[in-house]
Short mmCIF file of C-alpha atoms in Angstrom, two decimals:
data_model
loop_
_atom_site.label_atom_id
_atom_site.label_comp_id
_atom_site.label_asym_id
_atom_site.label_seq_id
_atom_site.Cartn_x
_atom_site.Cartn_y
_atom_site.Cartn_z
CA MET A 28 8.79 -7.42 -9.84
CA THR A 29 6.54 -4.44 -10.54
CA VAL A 30 5.70 -1.36 -8.52
CA TYR A 31 1.99 -1.04 -7.75
CA MET A 32 0.22 2.05 -6.43
CA VAL A 33 -2.66 1.61 -4.02
CA GLU A 34 -5.06 4.57 -3.97
CA ARG A 35 -6.89 5.18 -0.68
CA ASP A 36 -9.39 7.68 0.72
CA LEU A 37 -8.46 8.20 4.39
CA LYS A 38 -10.25 11.50 5.01
CA GLY A 39 -10.51 12.16 8.74
CA ILE A 40 -7.96 9.52 9.78
CA SER A 41 -5.85 10.42 12.81
CA MET A 42 -2.08 10.45 12.54
CA GLU A 43 -2.02 7.59 15.07
CA ALA A 44 -4.37 5.49 12.92
CA LEU A 45 -2.40 6.40 9.78
CA GLY A 46 0.80 5.16 11.46
CA GLY A 47 -1.02 1.98 12.49
CA ALA A 48 -2.13 1.39 8.90
CA GLN A 49 1.43 1.83 7.67
CA LYS A 50 2.71 -0.62 10.28
CA ALA A 51 0.01 -3.12 9.26
CA ALA A 52 1.10 -2.92 5.61
CA ILE A 53 4.77 -3.36 6.51
CA SER A 54 4.01 -6.26 8.86
CA LYS A 55 1.73 -8.06 6.39
CA ALA A 56 4.34 -7.67 3.62
CA ALA A 57 7.00 -9.24 5.85
CA GLU A 58 4.62 -12.05 6.81
CA MET A 59 3.69 -12.79 3.18
CA THR A 60 7.36 -12.71 2.12
CA SER A 61 8.30 -15.15 4.90
CA LYS A 62 5.63 -17.51 3.56
CA GLY A 63 6.93 -17.35 -0.04
CA THR A 64 5.07 -14.41 -1.63
CA ASP A 65 7.67 -11.82 -2.62
CA ILE A 66 6.16 -8.39 -1.77
CA ARG A 67 7.56 -5.22 -0.23
CA TYR A 68 5.95 -2.06 1.11
CA LEU A 69 7.93 0.87 -0.33
CA ARG A 70 6.38 4.12 0.90
CA SER A 71 3.24 6.19 1.22
CA THR A 72 2.25 9.77 0.48
CA PHE A 73 -0.66 11.26 2.40
CA ALA A 74 -2.51 14.51 1.65
CA PRO A 75 -4.29 15.37 4.93
CA GLU A 76 -6.36 18.17 3.38
CA ASP A 77 -8.49 15.79 1.34
CA GLY A 78 -7.47 12.40 2.80
CA ARG A 79 -5.89 11.00 -0.35
CA CYS A 80 -3.19 8.43 0.28
CA MET A 81 -1.01 6.67 -2.29
CA CYS A 82 0.98 3.62 -1.15
CA LEU A 83 3.62 1.90 -3.24
CA PHE A 84 4.38 -1.81 -3.12
CA ASP A 85 6.90 -3.90 -5.06
CA ALA A 86 5.27 -7.22 -5.99
CA VAL A 87 4.97 -9.92 -8.61
CA SER A 88 1.26 -9.23 -9.22
CA ASP A 89 -1.57 -6.87 -8.38
CA ALA A 90 -3.37 -9.91 -6.90
CA ASP A 91 -0.65 -10.17 -4.24
CA VAL A 92 -1.02 -6.44 -3.42
CA LYS A 93 -4.80 -6.84 -3.23
CA ARG A 94 -4.45 -9.83 -0.88
CA LEU A 95 -2.05 -7.93 1.36
CA ASN A 96 -4.43 -4.97 1.71
CA ASP A 97 -7.51 -7.17 2.16
CA ASP A 98 -5.80 -9.35 4.78
CA ALA A 99 -4.48 -6.28 6.63
CA GLY A 100 -7.95 -4.68 6.57
CA LEU A 101 -6.70 -1.60 4.71
CA PRO A 102 -9.25 0.27 2.56
CA TYR A 103 -8.46 1.14 -1.06
CA HIS A 104 -10.15 2.27 -4.25
CA ARG A 105 -7.88 0.74 -6.81
CA ILE A 106 -4.49 -0.86 -7.44
CA VAL A 107 -2.56 0.03 -10.56
CA PRO A 108 0.94 -0.54 -11.94
CA ALA A 109 3.08 2.56 -11.38
CA LEU A 110 6.49 4.03 -12.01
CA ASP A 111 8.42 4.96 -8.88
CA LEU A 112 10.35 8.07 -9.96
CA THR A 113 12.13 8.72 -6.66
CA SER A 114 15.65 9.89 -7.38
#
């Protein structure tokens, strides 16, 4: 599996809506995994000052990550392979 970073512009989003978006990503990943598509939501980083949000997913392909975000109704600019350097 590969880590993919999803870049989002969420300027002006409320903390409640941000939490809802995170829950939607987690829920959709669990649903997809239960149906045979191996994908996991890892974490997000949000910069409230300018609305940038970076979300990490572990998946077999960027197409699976795209489908998850499209099906969950989550906006994004691009999806790219990434290195998760969390220690």
